[in-house]
Coordinates of C-alpha atoms and ligand atoms in Angstrom, one line a residue:
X1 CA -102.6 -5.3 3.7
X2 CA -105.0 -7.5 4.7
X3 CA -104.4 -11.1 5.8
X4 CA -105.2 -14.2 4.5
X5 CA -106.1 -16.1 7.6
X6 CA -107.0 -15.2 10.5
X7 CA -108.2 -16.8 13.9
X8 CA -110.5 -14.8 16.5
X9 CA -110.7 -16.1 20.0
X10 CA -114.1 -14.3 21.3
X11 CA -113.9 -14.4 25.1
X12 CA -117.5 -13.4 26.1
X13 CA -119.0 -15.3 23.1
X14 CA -122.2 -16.0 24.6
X15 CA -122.7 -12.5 26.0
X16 CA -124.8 -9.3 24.7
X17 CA -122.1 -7.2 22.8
X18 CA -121.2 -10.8 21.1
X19 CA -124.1 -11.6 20.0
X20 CA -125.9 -7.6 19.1
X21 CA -123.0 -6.5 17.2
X22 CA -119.8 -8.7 16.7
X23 CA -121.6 -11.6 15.1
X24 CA -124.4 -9.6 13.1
X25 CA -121.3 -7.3 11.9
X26 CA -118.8 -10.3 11.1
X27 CA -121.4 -12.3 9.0
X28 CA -122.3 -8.8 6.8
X29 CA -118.3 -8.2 6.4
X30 CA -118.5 -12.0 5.2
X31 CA -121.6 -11.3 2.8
X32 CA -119.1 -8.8 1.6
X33 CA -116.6 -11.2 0.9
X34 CA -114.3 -8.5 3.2
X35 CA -113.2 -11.9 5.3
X36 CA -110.0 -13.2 5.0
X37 CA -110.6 -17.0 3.0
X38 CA -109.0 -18.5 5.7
X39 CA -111.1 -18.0 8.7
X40 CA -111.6 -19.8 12.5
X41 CA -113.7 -17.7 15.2
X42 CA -113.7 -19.3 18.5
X43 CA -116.5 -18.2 20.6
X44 CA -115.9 -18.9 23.9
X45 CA -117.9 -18.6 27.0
X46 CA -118.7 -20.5 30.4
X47 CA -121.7 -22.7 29.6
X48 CA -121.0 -26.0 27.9
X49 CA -122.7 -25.6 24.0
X50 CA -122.1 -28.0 21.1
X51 CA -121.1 -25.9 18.1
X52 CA -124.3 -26.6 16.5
X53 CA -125.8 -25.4 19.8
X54 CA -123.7 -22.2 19.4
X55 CA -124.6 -21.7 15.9
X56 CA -128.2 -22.0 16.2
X57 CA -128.0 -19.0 19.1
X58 CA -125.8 -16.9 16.9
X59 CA -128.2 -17.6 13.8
X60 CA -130.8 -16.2 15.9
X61 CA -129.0 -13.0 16.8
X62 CA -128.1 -12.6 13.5
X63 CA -131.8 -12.8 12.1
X64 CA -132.6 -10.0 14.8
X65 CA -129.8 -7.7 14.9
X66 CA -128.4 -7.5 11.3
X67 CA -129.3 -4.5 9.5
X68 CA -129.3 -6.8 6.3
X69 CA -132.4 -8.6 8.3
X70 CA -132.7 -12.5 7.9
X71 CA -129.6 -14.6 7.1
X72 CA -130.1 -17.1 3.9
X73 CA -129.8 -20.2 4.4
X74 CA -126.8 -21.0 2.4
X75 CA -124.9 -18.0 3.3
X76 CA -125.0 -19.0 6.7
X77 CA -124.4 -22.4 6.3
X78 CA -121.0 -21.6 5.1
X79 CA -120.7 -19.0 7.6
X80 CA -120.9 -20.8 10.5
X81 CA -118.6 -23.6 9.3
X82 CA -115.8 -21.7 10.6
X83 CA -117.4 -20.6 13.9
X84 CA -116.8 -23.1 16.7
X85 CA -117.1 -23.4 20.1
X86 CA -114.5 -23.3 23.3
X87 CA -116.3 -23.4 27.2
X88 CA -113.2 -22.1 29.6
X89 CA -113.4 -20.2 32.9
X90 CA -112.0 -17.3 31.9
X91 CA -109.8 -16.9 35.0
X92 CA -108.7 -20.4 35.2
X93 CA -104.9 -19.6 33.6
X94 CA -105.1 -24.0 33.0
X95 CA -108.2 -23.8 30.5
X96 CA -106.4 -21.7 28.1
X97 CA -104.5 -24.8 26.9
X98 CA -107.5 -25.7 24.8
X99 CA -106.9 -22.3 22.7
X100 CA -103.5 -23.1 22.4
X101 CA -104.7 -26.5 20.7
X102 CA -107.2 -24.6 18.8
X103 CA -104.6 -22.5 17.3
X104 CA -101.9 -25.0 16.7
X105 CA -104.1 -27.2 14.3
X106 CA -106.0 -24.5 12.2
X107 CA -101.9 -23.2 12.0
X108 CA -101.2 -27.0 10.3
X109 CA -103.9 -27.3 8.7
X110 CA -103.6 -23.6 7.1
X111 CA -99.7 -24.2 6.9
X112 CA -99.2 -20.5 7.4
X113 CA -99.2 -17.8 10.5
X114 CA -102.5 -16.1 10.7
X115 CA -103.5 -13.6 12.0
X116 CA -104.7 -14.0 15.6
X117 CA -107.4 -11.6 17.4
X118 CA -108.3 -12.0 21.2
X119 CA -111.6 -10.3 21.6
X120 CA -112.5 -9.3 25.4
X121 CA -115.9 -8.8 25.0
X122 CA -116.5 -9.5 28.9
X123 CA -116.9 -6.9 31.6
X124 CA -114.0 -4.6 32.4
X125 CA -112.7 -6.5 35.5
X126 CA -111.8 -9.7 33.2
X127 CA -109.7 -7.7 30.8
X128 CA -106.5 -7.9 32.8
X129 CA -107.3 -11.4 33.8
X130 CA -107.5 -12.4 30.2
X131 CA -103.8 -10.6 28.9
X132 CA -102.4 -12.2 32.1
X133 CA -104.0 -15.7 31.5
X134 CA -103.1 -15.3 27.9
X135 CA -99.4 -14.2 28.6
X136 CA -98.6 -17.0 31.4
X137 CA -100.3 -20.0 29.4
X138 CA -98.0 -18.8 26.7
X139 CA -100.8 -19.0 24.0
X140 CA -99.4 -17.3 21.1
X141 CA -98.0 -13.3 21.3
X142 CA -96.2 -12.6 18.1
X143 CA -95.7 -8.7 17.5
X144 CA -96.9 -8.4 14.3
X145 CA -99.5 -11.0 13.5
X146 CA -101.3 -11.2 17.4
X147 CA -104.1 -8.6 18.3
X148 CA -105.9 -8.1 21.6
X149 CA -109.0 -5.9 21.7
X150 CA -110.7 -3.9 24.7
X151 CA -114.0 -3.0 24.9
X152 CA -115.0 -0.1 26.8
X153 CA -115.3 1.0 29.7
X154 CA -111.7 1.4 29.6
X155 CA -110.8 2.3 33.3
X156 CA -113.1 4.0 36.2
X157 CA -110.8 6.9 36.4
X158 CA -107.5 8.1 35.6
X159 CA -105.4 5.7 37.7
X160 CA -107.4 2.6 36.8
X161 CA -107.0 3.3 33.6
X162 CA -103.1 3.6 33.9
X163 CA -103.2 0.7 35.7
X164 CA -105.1 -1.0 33.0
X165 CA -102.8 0.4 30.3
X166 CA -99.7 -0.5 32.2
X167 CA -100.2 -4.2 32.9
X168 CA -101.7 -4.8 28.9
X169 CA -98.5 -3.0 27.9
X170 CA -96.3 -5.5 30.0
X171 CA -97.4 -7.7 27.6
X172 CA -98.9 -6.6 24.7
X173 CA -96.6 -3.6 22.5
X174 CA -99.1 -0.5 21.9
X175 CA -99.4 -1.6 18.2
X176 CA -101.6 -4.8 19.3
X177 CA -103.5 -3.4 21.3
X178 CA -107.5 -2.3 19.7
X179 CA -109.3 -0.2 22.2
X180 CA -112.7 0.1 21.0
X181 CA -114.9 3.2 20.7
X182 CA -117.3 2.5 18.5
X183 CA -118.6 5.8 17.4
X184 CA -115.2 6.4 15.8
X185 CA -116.7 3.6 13.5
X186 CA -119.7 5.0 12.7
X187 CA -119.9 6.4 8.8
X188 CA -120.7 10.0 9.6
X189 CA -118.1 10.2 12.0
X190 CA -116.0 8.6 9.7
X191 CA -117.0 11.3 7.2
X192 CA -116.3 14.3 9.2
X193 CA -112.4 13.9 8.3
X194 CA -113.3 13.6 4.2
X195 CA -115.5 17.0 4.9
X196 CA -112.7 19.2 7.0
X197 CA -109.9 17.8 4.9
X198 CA -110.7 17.0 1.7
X199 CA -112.8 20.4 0.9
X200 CA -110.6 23.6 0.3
X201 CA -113.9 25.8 1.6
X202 CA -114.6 25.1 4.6
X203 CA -111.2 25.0 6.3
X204 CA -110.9 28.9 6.3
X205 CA -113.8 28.9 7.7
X206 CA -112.8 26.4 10.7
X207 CA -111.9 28.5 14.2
X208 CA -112.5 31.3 16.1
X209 CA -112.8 33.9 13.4
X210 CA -115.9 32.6 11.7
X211 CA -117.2 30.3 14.4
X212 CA -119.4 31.2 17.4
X213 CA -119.3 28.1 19.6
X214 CA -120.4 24.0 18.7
X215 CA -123.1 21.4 20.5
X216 CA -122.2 18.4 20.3
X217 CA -125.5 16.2 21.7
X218 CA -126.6 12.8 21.7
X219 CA -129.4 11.8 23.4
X220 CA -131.4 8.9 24.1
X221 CA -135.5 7.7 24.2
X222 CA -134.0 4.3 26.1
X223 CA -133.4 4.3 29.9
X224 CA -130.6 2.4 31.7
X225 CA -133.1 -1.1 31.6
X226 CA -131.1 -4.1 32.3
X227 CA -128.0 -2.2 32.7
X228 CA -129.0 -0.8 35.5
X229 CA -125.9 -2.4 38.0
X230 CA -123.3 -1.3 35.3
X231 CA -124.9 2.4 35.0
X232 CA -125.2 2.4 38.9
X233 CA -121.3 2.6 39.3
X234 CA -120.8 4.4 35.9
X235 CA -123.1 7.3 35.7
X236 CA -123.1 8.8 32.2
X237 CA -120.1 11.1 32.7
X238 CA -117.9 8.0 32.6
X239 CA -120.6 5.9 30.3
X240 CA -120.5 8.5 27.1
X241 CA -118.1 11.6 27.7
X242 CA -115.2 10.3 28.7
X243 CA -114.9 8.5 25.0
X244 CA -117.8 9.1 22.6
X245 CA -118.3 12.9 22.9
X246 CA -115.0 13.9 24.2
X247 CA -113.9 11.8 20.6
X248 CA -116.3 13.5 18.5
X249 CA -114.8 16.8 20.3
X250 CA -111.6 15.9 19.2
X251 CA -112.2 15.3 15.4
X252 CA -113.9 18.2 15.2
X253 CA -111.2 20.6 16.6
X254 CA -108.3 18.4 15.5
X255 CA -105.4 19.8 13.2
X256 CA -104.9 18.8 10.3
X257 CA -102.8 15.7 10.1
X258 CA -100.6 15.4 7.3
X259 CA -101.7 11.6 6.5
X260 CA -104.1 9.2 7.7
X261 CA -101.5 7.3 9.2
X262 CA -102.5 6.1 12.6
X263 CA -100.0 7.7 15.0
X264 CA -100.5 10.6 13.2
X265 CA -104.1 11.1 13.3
X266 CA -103.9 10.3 17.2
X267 CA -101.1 12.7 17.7
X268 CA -103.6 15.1 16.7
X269 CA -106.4 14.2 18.4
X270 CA -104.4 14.0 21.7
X271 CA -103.1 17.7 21.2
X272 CA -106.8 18.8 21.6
X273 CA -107.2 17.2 24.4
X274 CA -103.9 18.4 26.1
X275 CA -105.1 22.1 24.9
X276 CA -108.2 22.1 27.0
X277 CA -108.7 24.0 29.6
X278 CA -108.1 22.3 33.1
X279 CA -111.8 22.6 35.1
X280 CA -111.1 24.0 38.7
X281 CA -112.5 22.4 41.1
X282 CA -114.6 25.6 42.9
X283 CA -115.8 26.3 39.2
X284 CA -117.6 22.9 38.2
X285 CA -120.9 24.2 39.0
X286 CA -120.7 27.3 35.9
X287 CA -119.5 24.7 33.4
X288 CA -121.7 21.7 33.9
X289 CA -125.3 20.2 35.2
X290 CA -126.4 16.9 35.6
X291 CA -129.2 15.4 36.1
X292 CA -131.0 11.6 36.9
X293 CA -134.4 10.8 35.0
X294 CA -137.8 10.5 37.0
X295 CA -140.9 8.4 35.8
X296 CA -142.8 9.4 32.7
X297 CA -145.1 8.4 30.0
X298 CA -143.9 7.6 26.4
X299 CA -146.3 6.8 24.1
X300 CA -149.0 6.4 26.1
X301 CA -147.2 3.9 28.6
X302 CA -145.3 4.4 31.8
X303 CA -141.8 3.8 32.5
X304 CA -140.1 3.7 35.7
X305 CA -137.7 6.6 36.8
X306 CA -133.9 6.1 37.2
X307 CA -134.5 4.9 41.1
X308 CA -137.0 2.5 40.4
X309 CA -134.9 0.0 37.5
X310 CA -133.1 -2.9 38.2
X311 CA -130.2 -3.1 40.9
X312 CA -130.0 0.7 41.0
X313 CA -130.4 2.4 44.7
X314 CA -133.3 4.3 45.6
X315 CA -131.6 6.5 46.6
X316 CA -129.1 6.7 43.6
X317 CA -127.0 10.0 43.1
X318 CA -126.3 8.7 39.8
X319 CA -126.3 11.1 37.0
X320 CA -128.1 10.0 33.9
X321 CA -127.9 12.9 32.1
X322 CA -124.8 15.5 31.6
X323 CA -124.0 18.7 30.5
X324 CA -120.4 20.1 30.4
X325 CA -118.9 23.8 29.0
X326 CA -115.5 23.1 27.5
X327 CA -112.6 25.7 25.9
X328 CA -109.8 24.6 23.3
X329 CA -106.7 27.3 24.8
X330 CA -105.2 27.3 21.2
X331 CA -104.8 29.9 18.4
X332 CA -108.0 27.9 16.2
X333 CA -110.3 27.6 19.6
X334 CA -109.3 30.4 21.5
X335 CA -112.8 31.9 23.0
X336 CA -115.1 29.5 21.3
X337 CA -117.0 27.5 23.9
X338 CA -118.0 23.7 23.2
X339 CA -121.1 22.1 24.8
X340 CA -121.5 18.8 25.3
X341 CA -124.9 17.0 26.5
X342 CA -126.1 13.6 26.5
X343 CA -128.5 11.4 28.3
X344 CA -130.9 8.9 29.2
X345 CA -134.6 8.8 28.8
X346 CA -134.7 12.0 26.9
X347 CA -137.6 13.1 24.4
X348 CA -135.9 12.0 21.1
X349 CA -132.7 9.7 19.9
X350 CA -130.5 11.9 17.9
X351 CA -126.4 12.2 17.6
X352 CA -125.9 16.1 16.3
X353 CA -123.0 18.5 16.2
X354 CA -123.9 21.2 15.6
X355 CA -121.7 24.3 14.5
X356 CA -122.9 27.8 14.7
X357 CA -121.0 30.4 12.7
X358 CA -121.1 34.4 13.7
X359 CA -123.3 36.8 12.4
X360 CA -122.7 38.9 9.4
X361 CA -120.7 42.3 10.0
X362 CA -122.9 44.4 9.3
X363 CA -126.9 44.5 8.6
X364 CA -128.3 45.6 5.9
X365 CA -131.7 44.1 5.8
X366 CA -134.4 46.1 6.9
X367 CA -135.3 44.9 10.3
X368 CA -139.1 45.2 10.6
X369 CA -140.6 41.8 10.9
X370 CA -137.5 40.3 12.7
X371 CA -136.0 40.3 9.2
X372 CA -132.5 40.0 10.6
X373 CA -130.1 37.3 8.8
X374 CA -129.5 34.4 11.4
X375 CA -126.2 32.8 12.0
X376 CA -125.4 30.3 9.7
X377 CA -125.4 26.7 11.1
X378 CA -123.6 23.5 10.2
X379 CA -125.1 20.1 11.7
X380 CA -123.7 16.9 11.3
X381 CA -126.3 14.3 11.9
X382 CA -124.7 11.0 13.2
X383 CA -128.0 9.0 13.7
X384 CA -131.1 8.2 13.2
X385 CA -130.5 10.1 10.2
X386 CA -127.3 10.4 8.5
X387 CA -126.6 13.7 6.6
X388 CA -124.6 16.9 7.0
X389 CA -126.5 20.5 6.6
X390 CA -125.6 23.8 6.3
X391 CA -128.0 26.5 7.2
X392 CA -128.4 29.3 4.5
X393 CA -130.3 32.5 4.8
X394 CA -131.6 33.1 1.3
X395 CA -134.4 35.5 0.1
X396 CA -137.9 34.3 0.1
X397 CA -139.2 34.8 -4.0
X398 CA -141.3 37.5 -3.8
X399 CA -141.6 41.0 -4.3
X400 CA -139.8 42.5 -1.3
X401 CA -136.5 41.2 0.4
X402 CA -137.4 39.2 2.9
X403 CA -135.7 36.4 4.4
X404 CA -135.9 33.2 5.5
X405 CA -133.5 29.8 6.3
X406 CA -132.8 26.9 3.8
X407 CA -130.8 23.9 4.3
X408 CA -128.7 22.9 1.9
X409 CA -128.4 19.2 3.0
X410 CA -125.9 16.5 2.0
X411 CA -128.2 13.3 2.7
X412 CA -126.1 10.5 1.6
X413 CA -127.8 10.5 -1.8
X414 CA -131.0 8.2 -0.8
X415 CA -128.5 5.9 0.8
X416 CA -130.7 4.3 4.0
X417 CA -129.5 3.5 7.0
X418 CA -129.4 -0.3 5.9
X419 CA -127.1 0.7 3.0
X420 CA -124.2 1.9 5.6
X421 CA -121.8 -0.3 7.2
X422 CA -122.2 -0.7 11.1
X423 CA -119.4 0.9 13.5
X424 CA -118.3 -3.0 13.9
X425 CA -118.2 -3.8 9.9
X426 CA -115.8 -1.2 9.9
X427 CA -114.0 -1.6 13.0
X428 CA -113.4 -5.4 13.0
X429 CA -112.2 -5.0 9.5
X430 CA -109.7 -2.3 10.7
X431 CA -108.5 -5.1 13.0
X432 CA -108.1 -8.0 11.1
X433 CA -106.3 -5.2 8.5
X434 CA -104.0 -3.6 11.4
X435 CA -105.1 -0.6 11.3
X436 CA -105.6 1.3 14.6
X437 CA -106.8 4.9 13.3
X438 CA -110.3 4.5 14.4
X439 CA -109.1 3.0 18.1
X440 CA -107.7 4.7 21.4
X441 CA -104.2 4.7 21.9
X442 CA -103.3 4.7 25.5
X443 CA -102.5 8.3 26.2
X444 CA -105.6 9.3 24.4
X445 CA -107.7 7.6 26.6
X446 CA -105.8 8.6 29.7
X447 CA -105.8 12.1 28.5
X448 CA -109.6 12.1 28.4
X449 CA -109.9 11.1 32.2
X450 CA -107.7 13.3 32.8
X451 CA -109.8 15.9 31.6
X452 CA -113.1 15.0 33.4
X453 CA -111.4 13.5 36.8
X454 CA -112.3 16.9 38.3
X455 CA -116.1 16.4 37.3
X456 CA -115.8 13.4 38.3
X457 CA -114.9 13.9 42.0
X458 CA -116.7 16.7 42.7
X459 CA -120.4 14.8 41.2
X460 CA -119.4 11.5 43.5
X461 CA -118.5 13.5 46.6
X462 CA -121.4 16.5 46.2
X463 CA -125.0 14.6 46.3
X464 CA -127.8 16.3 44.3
X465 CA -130.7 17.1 46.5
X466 CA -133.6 17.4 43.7
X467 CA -132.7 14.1 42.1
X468 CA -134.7 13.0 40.1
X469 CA -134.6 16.4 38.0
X470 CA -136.3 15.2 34.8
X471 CA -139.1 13.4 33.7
X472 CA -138.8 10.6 31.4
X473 CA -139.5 12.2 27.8
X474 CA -138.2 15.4 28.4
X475 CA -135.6 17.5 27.1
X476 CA -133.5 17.2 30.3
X477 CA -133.3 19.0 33.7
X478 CA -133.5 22.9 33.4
X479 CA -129.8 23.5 34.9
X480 CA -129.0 22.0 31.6
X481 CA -131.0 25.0 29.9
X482 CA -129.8 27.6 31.9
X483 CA -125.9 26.3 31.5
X484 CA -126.0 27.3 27.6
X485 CA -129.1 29.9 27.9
X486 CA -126.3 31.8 30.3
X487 CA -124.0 32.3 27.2
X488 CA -127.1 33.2 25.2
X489 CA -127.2 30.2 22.8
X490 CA -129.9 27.3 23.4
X491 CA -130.0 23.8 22.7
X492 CA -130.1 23.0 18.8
X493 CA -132.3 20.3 17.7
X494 CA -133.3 18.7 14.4
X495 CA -137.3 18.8 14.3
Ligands
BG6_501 C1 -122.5 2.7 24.8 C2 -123.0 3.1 26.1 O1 -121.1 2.9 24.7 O2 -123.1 3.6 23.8 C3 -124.6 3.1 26.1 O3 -122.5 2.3 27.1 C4 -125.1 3.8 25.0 O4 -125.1 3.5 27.3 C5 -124.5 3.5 23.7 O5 -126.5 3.6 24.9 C6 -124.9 4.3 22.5 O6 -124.4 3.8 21.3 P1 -125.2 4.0 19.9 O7 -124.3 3.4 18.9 O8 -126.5 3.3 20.1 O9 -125.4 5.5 19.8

């Protein structure tokens, strides 16, 4: 049930995430006619603009960041009619007045209660301020029809994450609160679900009888560049494993729900987490490696190492690059390991799972010329390219039996990457809709910290000697090689 009006207060209008994704992903869902008609979105931010100021900047990003390329002219136009401007100090509890007014007369003039969406697009150490400031200037809370949303990182750790959680839950109810992970968004992810449940094959097929172990990897050609002062304190254990892989974990070993309600789907995705097994601190170093990027060339120019960006020490014992051995203790997972890598700086950009079933029972190919079946494979490609294979062993036409691998390859039938909706398309529509499916719930993220607060501890407390492990353009440090070659299995990637 979507609304017909709707306000969005953007706090952090100005900055990077505003004006890379929100904007570029609001104007396609209005190309789409997917806006409610009714429509205000306040950007706000400290600087003082003129709304045609604020436009013109937002015109720009669009042009540069939409996958649909260059706005027309008349689409904008009416687009940006309903985008103003609002400069406040975000922590100045007497500059929230002006929203208040803001609301008030698009509520008269609309004669009806819109929907309301308070965006904090700002860093993490505004987001309290923001609910408080919001709460005590009494700007409007109404159960139903107000939304706040939370950008990541949610929390440093466990207890600032509680923290967090507590004090939004003082006064927000868990039902308006949208915590964003934004590759629950994305359509392959997305599309995982409609492959596990809504095919009667491959469930059978799904746990520890028929599968050997999964990768789940995404790695990155970009370094930390002007991030460098976030990534400092984060470190990519708390920057991408903590939500995006730990997420993908989840929807790949989740049971499955009996709807696609939103508690329900959560309450699934939460018993993974709770089922995996607790990492002992003496055992860290046999289920995980990290490593931090040195200098390197990539096509044909050279880029600085980890130590050598922006506001990061030179001495840094940051980890740009992480490797973790994880077990599901249930009756689907029992045995099956789950590896998880992801970094910065790496050779090639590519989001896989990758699912490797066991190998036949028996033999009966003639083994001369390693003619031996391989295990059949199932990869999910998130990005660049978005498709789902399974790995077939088949017979090569000819006169003897000999075999070889095919794909059979689900590829989105010619749809391009242009064609698919953005994480935020689909996630801001969620929002204005009410639906939290595709967003954290508050136990799911503390759950997840949970999990990794070991890790955590130990890599802050134990420096790493060899930093920097790996050169730019590389497939990683070796520790990361040795972590999966030790179980016999190596790193899967698409050529
Ligand atoms: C963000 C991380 O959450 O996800 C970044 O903070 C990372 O470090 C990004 O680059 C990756 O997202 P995507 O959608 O480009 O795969």
């Amino acid at each position: 049930t979507e609304p017909n009006s709707a306000i969005f207060i953007i706090f952090g209008g100005t900055g990077d995430l505003s004006r890379r994704k929100i904007f570029p992903a609001l104007y396609n869902l209005f190309l789409e006619n997917r806006l409610p008609e009714k429509l205000a979105i306040v950007g706000s931010g400290r600087s003082k603009l003129t709304d045609a100021k604020y436009r013109a900047t937002l015109l720009d990003s669009v042009n540069e960041f939409s996958r649909r390329g260059k706005a027309k002219k008349e689409d904008w136009t009416t687009f940006a009619s309903k985008i103003t401007y609002q400069a406040a100090n975000i922590k100045d509890v007497g500059e929230y007045k002006a929203f208040e007014t803001r609301i008030k007369e698009y509520q008269d003039e609309w004669k009806e209660k819109p929907a309301i969406i308070y965006y904090c697009a700002v860093s993490p150490e505004f987001f309290c301020t923001i609910a408080e400031n919001i709460s005590s200037a009494k700007l409007e809370n109404n159960e139903e029809t107000t939304r706040i949303v939370i950008e990541k990182p949610f929390g440093s750790d466990l207890k600032s994450a509680q923290d967090l959680n507590h004090k939004l839950l003082t006064i927000f109810s868990e039902k308006q609160i949208y915590r964003i992970d934004h590759y629950l968004g994305k359509e392959v992810v997305q599309n995982i679900m409609a492959f596990r449940f809504a095919n009667a094959i491959m469930e059978p097929l799904w746990n520890r009888n028929h599968i050997e172990h999964v990768q789940i990897s995404v790695t990155e050609q970009i370094g930390v560049g002007s991030r460098g002062d976030y990534f400092e304190h984060a470190g990519i254990l708390r920057d991408m494993i903590q939500n995006h892989l730990l997420q993908l974990l989840c929807i790949i070993a989740m049971e499955p729900p009996i709807s696609f309600d939103a508690d329900v789907v959560r309450d699934r995705k939460v018993e993974v987490l709770k089922a995996m097994r607790k990492i002992l601190p003496g055992k860290i170093d046999a289920i995980s490696a990290r490593g931090q990027y040195g200098p390197g060339w990539v096509e044909g120019k050279k880029v600085p190492g980890y130590r050598e960006e922006a506001d990061v020490d030179p001495e840094s014992n940051t980890e740009t690059y992480a490797a973790l051995k994880f077990y599901v203790d249930n009756w689907r997972w029992q045995g099956v390991p789950f590896y998880l890598r992801t970094g910065k700086r790496l050779f090639k950009t590519a989001s896989l799972i990758t699912i490797r079933f066991k190998e036949v029972p028996h033999n009966m190919f003639h083994s001369e010329n390693e003619n031996v079946p391989k295990q059949n494979r199932l990869v999910i490609s998130i990005q660049p390219d978005m498709g789902i294979l399974l790995q077939l062993e088949s017979k090569i036409p000819g006169l003897e039996m000999r075999l070889n691998t095919v794909d059979m390859v689900f590829d989105y039938s010619g749809k391009t990457r242009s064609d698919a909706p953005e994480a935020y398309e689909t996630l801001l529509l969620d929002i204005i809709s009410g639906d939290q499916t595709l967003f954290m719930r508050a136990d799911q993220v503390e759950a997840a910290w949970e999990l990794i607060m070991p890790v955590l501890n130990s890599w802050e407390n134990n420096k790493v000697r060899n930093f920097p492990n790996y050169p730019a353009n590389s497939w990683g440090p070796e520790n990361a090689e040795a972590l999966i070659a030790q179980d016999g299995f190596h790193w899967f990637n698409l050529p």
